[in-house]
mmCIF file of N, CA and C in Angstrom:
data_model
loop_
_atom_site.group_PDB
_atom_site.id
_atom_site.type_symbol
_atom_site.label_atom_id
_atom_site.label_comp_id
_atom_site.label_asym_id
_atom_site.label_seq_id
_atom_site.Cartn_x
_atom_site.Cartn_y
_atom_site.Cartn_z
ATOM 1 N N MET A 1 0.844 -1.191 0.000
ATOM 2 C CA MET A 1 0.000 0.000 0.000
ATOM 3 C C MET A 1 0.881 1.245 0.000
ATOM 4 N N ARG A 2 0.512 2.193 -0.808
ATOM 5 C CA ARG A 2 1.261 3.432 -0.904
ATOM 6 C C ARG A 2 0.979 4.326 0.278
ATOM 7 N N THR A 3 2.029 4.925 0.784
ATOM 8 C CA THR A 3 1.827 5.922 1.823
ATOM 9 C C THR A 3 2.448 7.219 1.357
ATOM 10 N N GLY A 4 2.011 8.274 1.877
ATOM 11 C CA GLY A 4 2.522 9.587 1.523
ATOM 12 C C GLY A 4 2.089 10.542 2.606
ATOM 13 N N ARG A 5 2.131 11.780 2.274
ATOM 14 C CA ARG A 5 1.666 12.752 3.254
ATOM 15 C C ARG A 5 0.189 12.502 3.516
ATOM 16 N N PRO A 6 -0.202 12.512 4.769
ATOM 17 C CA PRO A 6 -1.629 12.312 5.047
ATOM 18 C C PRO A 6 -2.439 13.495 4.526
ATOM 19 N N LYS A 7 -3.574 13.197 3.949
ATOM 20 C CA LYS A 7 -4.449 14.235 3.413
ATOM 21 C C LYS A 7 -5.329 14.775 4.530
ATOM 22 N N ALA A 8 -5.573 16.061 4.473
ATOM 23 C CA ALA A 8 -6.469 16.668 5.448
ATOM 24 C C ALA A 8 -7.865 16.092 5.246
ATOM 25 N N THR A 9 -8.523 15.782 6.336
ATOM 26 C CA THR A 9 -9.870 15.230 6.260
ATOM 27 C C THR A 9 -10.820 16.297 5.741
ATOM 28 N N LEU A 10 -11.603 15.922 4.776
ATOM 29 C CA LEU A 10 -12.542 16.850 4.171
ATOM 30 C C LEU A 10 -13.937 16.479 4.663
ATOM 31 N N LYS A 11 -14.503 17.303 5.509
ATOM 32 C CA LYS A 11 -15.843 17.065 6.044
ATOM 33 C C LYS A 11 -16.774 18.149 5.526
ATOM 34 N N LEU A 12 -17.964 17.727 5.157
ATOM 35 C CA LEU A 12 -18.964 18.653 4.634
ATOM 36 C C LEU A 12 -20.125 18.769 5.610
ATOM 37 N N ASN A 13 -20.650 19.988 5.758
ATOM 38 C CA ASN A 13 -21.896 20.110 6.507
ATOM 39 C C ASN A 13 -23.046 19.889 5.523
ATOM 40 N N GLU A 14 -24.250 19.818 6.028
ATOM 41 C CA GLU A 14 -25.403 19.500 5.167
ATOM 42 C C GLU A 14 -25.617 20.541 4.070
ATOM 43 N N ASP A 15 -25.456 21.817 4.403
ATOM 44 C CA ASP A 15 -25.642 22.869 3.396
ATOM 45 C C ASP A 15 -24.605 22.761 2.284
ATOM 46 N N GLU A 16 -23.348 22.503 2.659
ATOM 47 C CA GLU A 16 -22.297 22.353 1.649
ATOM 48 C C GLU A 16 -22.563 21.142 0.766
ATOM 49 N N LYS A 17 -22.972 20.051 1.382
ATOM 50 C CA LYS A 17 -23.244 18.835 0.614
ATOM 51 C C LYS A 17 -24.383 19.069 -0.381
ATOM 52 N N ARG A 18 -25.432 19.744 0.058
ATOM 53 C CA ARG A 18 -26.574 20.041 -0.806
ATOM 54 C C ARG A 18 -26.144 20.950 -1.965
ATOM 55 N N GLU A 19 -25.382 21.993 -1.660
ATOM 56 C CA GLU A 19 -24.920 22.927 -2.695
ATOM 57 C C GLU A 19 -23.979 22.238 -3.685
ATOM 58 N N LEU A 20 -23.062 21.417 -3.184
ATOM 59 C CA LEU A 20 -22.129 20.704 -4.062
ATOM 60 C C LEU A 20 -22.857 19.701 -4.950
ATOM 61 N N THR A 21 -23.841 19.013 -4.398
ATOM 62 C CA THR A 21 -24.608 18.043 -5.178
ATOM 63 C C THR A 21 -25.367 18.749 -6.292
ATOM 64 N N SER A 22 -25.961 19.883 -5.974
ATOM 65 C CA SER A 22 -26.672 20.664 -6.987
ATOM 66 C C SER A 22 -25.708 21.137 -8.070
ATOM 67 N N LEU A 23 -24.578 21.644 -7.657
ATOM 68 C CA LEU A 23 -23.574 22.129 -8.598
ATOM 69 C C LEU A 23 -23.026 20.999 -9.462
ATOM 70 N N ALA A 24 -22.829 19.830 -8.884
ATOM 71 C CA ALA A 24 -22.265 18.678 -9.604
ATOM 72 C C ALA A 24 -23.201 18.158 -10.688
ATOM 73 N N HIS A 25 -24.496 18.390 -10.553
ATOM 74 C CA HIS A 25 -25.461 17.885 -11.529
ATOM 75 C C HIS A 25 -25.635 18.809 -12.725
ATOM 76 N N ARG A 26 -24.963 19.941 -12.705
ATOM 77 C CA ARG A 26 -25.016 20.830 -13.866
ATOM 78 C C ARG A 26 -24.212 20.214 -14.989
ATOM 79 N N SER A 27 -24.264 20.832 -16.120
ATOM 80 C CA SER A 27 -23.570 20.279 -17.287
ATOM 81 C C SER A 27 -22.069 20.181 -17.040
ATOM 82 N N ARG A 28 -21.322 20.205 -18.071
ATOM 83 C CA ARG A 28 -19.888 19.985 -17.965
ATOM 84 C C ARG A 28 -19.116 21.242 -17.588
ATOM 85 N N SER A 29 -19.686 22.100 -16.780
ATOM 86 C CA SER A 29 -18.985 23.315 -16.387
ATOM 87 C C SER A 29 -17.830 22.974 -15.447
ATOM 88 N N ALA A 30 -16.850 23.851 -15.416
ATOM 89 C CA ALA A 30 -15.691 23.631 -14.544
ATOM 90 C C ALA A 30 -16.099 23.551 -13.071
ATOM 91 N N PRO A 31 -16.959 24.453 -12.570
ATOM 92 C CA PRO A 31 -17.366 24.319 -11.167
ATOM 93 C C PRO A 31 -18.084 22.998 -10.875
ATOM 94 N N ALA A 32 -18.809 22.447 -11.847
ATOM 95 C CA ALA A 32 -19.485 21.160 -11.647
ATOM 96 C C ALA A 32 -18.458 20.051 -11.467
ATOM 97 N N ARG A 33 -17.413 20.058 -12.283
ATOM 98 C CA ARG A 33 -16.366 19.043 -12.151
ATOM 99 C C ARG A 33 -15.655 19.183 -10.806
ATOM 100 N N ARG A 34 -15.408 20.406 -10.386
ATOM 101 C CA ARG A 34 -14.748 20.649 -9.102
ATOM 102 C C ARG A 34 -15.623 20.172 -7.949
ATOM 103 N N ALA A 35 -16.927 20.394 -8.061
ATOM 104 C CA ALA A 35 -17.854 19.925 -7.026
ATOM 105 C C ALA A 35 -17.839 18.408 -6.938
ATOM 106 N N ARG A 36 -17.800 17.725 -8.088
ATOM 107 C CA ARG A 36 -17.731 16.259 -8.082
ATOM 108 C C ARG A 36 -16.448 15.783 -7.407
ATOM 109 N N ILE A 37 -15.339 16.470 -7.663
ATOM 110 C CA ILE A 37 -14.070 16.113 -7.025
ATOM 111 C C ILE A 37 -14.197 16.220 -5.513
ATOM 112 N N VAL A 38 -14.746 17.317 -5.031
ATOM 113 C CA VAL A 38 -14.877 17.525 -3.585
ATOM 114 C C VAL A 38 -15.809 16.487 -2.971
ATOM 115 N N LEU A 39 -16.916 16.184 -3.633
ATOM 116 C CA LEU A 39 -17.851 15.190 -3.098
ATOM 117 C C LEU A 39 -17.197 13.820 -2.957
ATOM 118 N N VAL A 40 -16.407 13.407 -3.940
ATOM 119 C CA VAL A 40 -15.741 12.101 -3.851
ATOM 120 C C VAL A 40 -14.643 12.144 -2.792
ATOM 121 N N CYS A 41 -13.927 13.256 -2.682
ATOM 122 C CA CYS A 41 -12.919 13.395 -1.624
ATOM 123 C C CYS A 41 -13.557 13.279 -0.245
ATOM 124 N N ALA A 42 -14.753 13.841 -0.095
ATOM 125 C CA ALA A 42 -15.446 13.812 1.196
ATOM 126 C C ALA A 42 -15.858 12.402 1.597
ATOM 127 N N GLU A 43 -15.879 11.478 0.637
ATOM 128 C CA GLU A 43 -16.176 10.077 0.954
ATOM 129 C C GLU A 43 -14.978 9.387 1.593
ATOM 130 N N GLY A 44 -13.842 10.088 1.666
ATOM 131 C CA GLY A 44 -12.667 9.549 2.332
ATOM 132 C C GLY A 44 -11.610 8.971 1.413
ATOM 133 N N HIS A 45 -11.761 9.155 0.104
ATOM 134 C CA HIS A 45 -10.803 8.601 -0.852
ATOM 135 C C HIS A 45 -9.558 9.480 -0.960
ATOM 136 N N ASP A 46 -8.432 8.849 -1.324
ATOM 137 C CA ASP A 46 -7.207 9.612 -1.552
ATOM 138 C C ASP A 46 -7.235 10.217 -2.956
ATOM 139 N N ASN A 47 -6.273 11.107 -3.213
ATOM 140 C CA ASN A 47 -6.254 11.831 -4.490
ATOM 141 C C ASN A 47 -6.144 10.915 -5.700
ATOM 142 N N HIS A 48 -5.349 9.849 -5.592
ATOM 143 C CA HIS A 48 -5.178 8.947 -6.737
ATOM 144 C C HIS A 48 -6.472 8.200 -7.053
ATOM 145 N N THR A 49 -7.182 7.774 -6.028
ATOM 146 C CA THR A 49 -8.448 7.066 -6.234
ATOM 147 C C THR A 49 -9.484 7.995 -6.860
ATOM 148 N N VAL A 50 -9.569 9.203 -6.336
ATOM 149 C CA VAL A 50 -10.512 10.190 -6.874
ATOM 150 C C VAL A 50 -10.159 10.499 -8.330
ATOM 151 N N ALA A 51 -8.877 10.661 -8.605
ATOM 152 C CA ALA A 51 -8.430 10.974 -9.965
ATOM 153 C C ALA A 51 -8.811 9.867 -10.941
ATOM 154 N N ARG A 52 -8.596 8.622 -10.547
ATOM 155 C CA ARG A 52 -8.963 7.502 -11.424
ATOM 156 C C ARG A 52 -10.465 7.461 -11.657
ATOM 157 N N LYS A 53 -11.211 7.658 -10.590
ATOM 158 C CA LYS A 53 -12.671 7.575 -10.675
ATOM 159 C C LYS A 53 -13.252 8.667 -11.585
ATOM 160 N N LEU A 54 -12.687 9.864 -11.519
ATOM 161 C CA LEU A 54 -13.235 11.002 -12.263
ATOM 162 C C LEU A 54 -12.437 11.347 -13.521
ATOM 163 N N ARG A 55 -11.419 10.549 -13.806
ATOM 164 C CA ARG A 55 -10.595 10.737 -15.003
ATOM 165 C C ARG A 55 -9.957 12.119 -15.078
ATOM 166 N N VAL A 56 -9.332 12.496 -13.977
ATOM 167 C CA VAL A 56 -8.532 13.717 -13.911
ATOM 168 C C VAL A 56 -7.186 13.328 -13.311
ATOM 169 N N THR A 57 -6.271 14.274 -13.198
ATOM 170 C CA THR A 57 -4.968 13.957 -12.618
ATOM 171 C C THR A 57 -5.018 14.093 -11.099
ATOM 172 N N PRO A 58 -4.157 13.360 -10.392
ATOM 173 C CA PRO A 58 -4.086 13.524 -8.934
ATOM 174 C C PRO A 58 -3.741 14.960 -8.541
ATOM 175 N N ARG A 59 -2.959 15.630 -9.361
ATOM 176 C CA ARG A 59 -2.611 17.024 -9.075
ATOM 177 C C ARG A 59 -3.861 17.911 -9.099
ATOM 178 N N THR A 60 -4.752 17.654 -10.054
ATOM 179 C CA THR A 60 -6.006 18.409 -10.136
ATOM 180 C C THR A 60 -6.849 18.172 -8.890
ATOM 181 N N VAL A 61 -6.928 16.924 -8.461
ATOM 182 C CA VAL A 61 -7.692 16.597 -7.252
ATOM 183 C C VAL A 61 -7.096 17.326 -6.057
ATOM 184 N N GLY A 62 -5.780 17.284 -5.919
ATOM 185 C CA GLY A 62 -5.117 17.956 -4.802
ATOM 186 C C GLY A 62 -5.372 19.449 -4.793
ATOM 187 N N LYS A 63 -5.352 20.050 -5.968
ATOM 188 C CA LYS A 63 -5.589 21.492 -6.072
ATOM 189 C C LYS A 63 -6.972 21.850 -5.548
ATOM 190 N N TRP A 64 -7.993 21.114 -5.999
ATOM 191 C CA TRP A 64 -9.358 21.481 -5.615
ATOM 192 C C TRP A 64 -9.687 21.032 -4.199
ATOM 193 N N ARG A 65 -9.066 19.956 -3.720
ATOM 194 C CA ARG A 65 -9.221 19.568 -2.311
ATOM 195 C C ARG A 65 -8.693 20.701 -1.422
ATOM 196 N N ASN A 66 -7.496 21.180 -1.732
ATOM 197 C CA ASN A 66 -6.892 22.237 -0.919
ATOM 198 C C ASN A 66 -7.649 23.550 -1.018
ATOM 199 N N ARG A 67 -8.082 23.901 -2.230
ATOM 200 C CA ARG A 67 -8.849 25.144 -2.384
ATOM 201 C C ARG A 67 -10.144 25.085 -1.581
ATOM 202 N N PHE A 68 -10.805 23.911 -1.594
ATOM 203 C CA PHE A 68 -12.046 23.791 -0.832
ATOM 204 C C PHE A 68 -11.764 23.879 0.664
ATOM 205 N N LEU A 69 -10.727 23.209 1.124
ATOM 206 C CA LEU A 69 -10.394 23.253 2.547
ATOM 207 C C LEU A 69 -10.067 24.671 2.999
ATOM 208 N N GLN A 70 -9.453 25.438 2.127
ATOM 209 C CA GLN A 70 -9.058 26.795 2.475
ATOM 210 C C GLN A 70 -10.219 27.787 2.363
ATOM 211 N N ASP A 71 -10.971 27.724 1.266
ATOM 212 C CA ASP A 71 -11.992 28.744 0.980
ATOM 213 C C ASP A 71 -13.420 28.220 0.934
ATOM 214 N N ARG A 72 -13.594 26.930 1.200
ATOM 215 C CA ARG A 72 -14.895 26.273 1.139
ATOM 216 C C ARG A 72 -15.525 26.469 -0.246
ATOM 217 N N LEU A 73 -16.826 26.693 -0.339
ATOM 218 C CA LEU A 73 -17.517 26.739 -1.639
ATOM 219 C C LEU A 73 -16.987 27.839 -2.563
ATOM 220 N N GLU A 74 -16.625 28.978 -2.001
ATOM 221 C CA GLU A 74 -16.126 30.079 -2.828
ATOM 222 C C GLU A 74 -14.842 29.690 -3.553
ATOM 223 N N GLY A 75 -14.087 28.760 -2.994
ATOM 224 C CA GLY A 75 -12.830 28.340 -3.599
ATOM 225 C C GLY A 75 -12.994 27.557 -4.890
ATOM 226 N N LEU A 76 -14.201 27.090 -5.184
ATOM 227 C CA LEU A 76 -14.420 26.291 -6.389
ATOM 228 C C LEU A 76 -14.647 27.134 -7.639
ATOM 229 N N TYR A 77 -14.820 28.420 -7.451
ATOM 230 C CA TYR A 77 -15.059 29.300 -8.593
ATOM 231 C C TYR A 77 -13.757 29.953 -9.022
ATOM 232 N N ASP A 78 -13.676 30.314 -10.289
ATOM 233 C CA ASP A 78 -12.464 30.922 -10.826
ATOM 234 C C ASP A 78 -12.178 32.249 -10.149
ATOM 235 N N GLU A 79 -10.894 32.486 -9.935
ATOM 236 C CA GLU A 79 -10.461 33.770 -9.412
ATOM 237 C C GLU A 79 -10.360 34.747 -10.576
ATOM 238 N N PRO A 80 -10.444 36.037 -10.303
ATOM 239 C CA PRO A 80 -10.299 37.011 -11.396
ATOM 240 C C PRO A 80 -8.944 36.839 -12.079
ATOM 241 N N ARG A 81 -8.947 36.948 -13.373
ATOM 242 C CA ARG A 81 -7.708 36.783 -14.134
ATOM 243 C C ARG A 81 -7.025 38.140 -14.308
ATOM 244 N N PRO A 82 -5.702 38.115 -14.373
ATOM 245 C CA PRO A 82 -4.985 39.379 -14.568
ATOM 246 C C PRO A 82 -5.175 39.897 -15.993
ATOM 247 N N GLY A 83 -4.886 41.149 -16.161
ATOM 248 C CA GLY A 83 -4.974 41.727 -17.498
ATOM 249 C C GLY A 83 -5.957 42.873 -17.536
ATOM 250 N N ALA A 84 -6.036 43.473 -18.677
ATOM 251 C CA ALA A 84 -6.924 44.616 -18.856
ATOM 252 C C ALA A 84 -8.378 44.158 -18.854
ATOM 253 N N PRO A 85 -9.268 44.968 -18.307
ATOM 254 C CA PRO A 85 -10.694 44.613 -18.342
ATOM 255 C C PRO A 85 -11.220 44.637 -19.773
ATOM 256 N N ARG A 86 -12.366 43.988 -19.985
ATOM 257 C CA ARG A 86 -12.982 43.941 -21.312
ATOM 258 C C ARG A 86 -13.272 45.339 -21.827
ATOM 259 N N THR A 87 -13.029 45.537 -23.103
ATOM 260 C CA THR A 87 -13.360 46.829 -23.710
ATOM 261 C C THR A 87 -14.522 46.705 -24.677
ATOM 262 N N ILE A 88 -14.848 45.497 -25.086
ATOM 263 C CA ILE A 88 -15.975 45.260 -25.983
ATOM 264 C C ILE A 88 -17.185 44.912 -25.125
ATOM 265 N N THR A 89 -18.282 45.607 -25.360
ATOM 266 C CA THR A 89 -19.485 45.337 -24.584
ATOM 267 C C THR A 89 -20.324 44.275 -25.272
ATOM 268 N N ASP A 90 -21.336 43.784 -24.576
ATOM 269 C CA ASP A 90 -22.232 42.775 -25.127
ATOM 270 C C ASP A 90 -23.249 43.363 -26.100
ATOM 271 N N GLU A 91 -23.345 44.663 -26.177
ATOM 272 C CA GLU A 91 -24.350 45.317 -27.027
ATOM 273 C C GLU A 91 -24.055 45.204 -28.481
#
């Protein structure tokens, strides 16, 4: 059995679980995939198992596990990107 650094336990409260489940059932959006990663991590699986199950890399799982642990639900959404703001309007 492989050992490595122990992963921080990811526990969800009922509101978080409900919100993540709702988010995970959306189409193929990035936040939906991130929600699925967090939900499987919360079942107690390690990053490699979650990665195999969801067909992503262990590094991706680790990134979103850590972001969720640090920022909870807000951590699953994209951060503002650097650069100049949009100059073309939707009109």
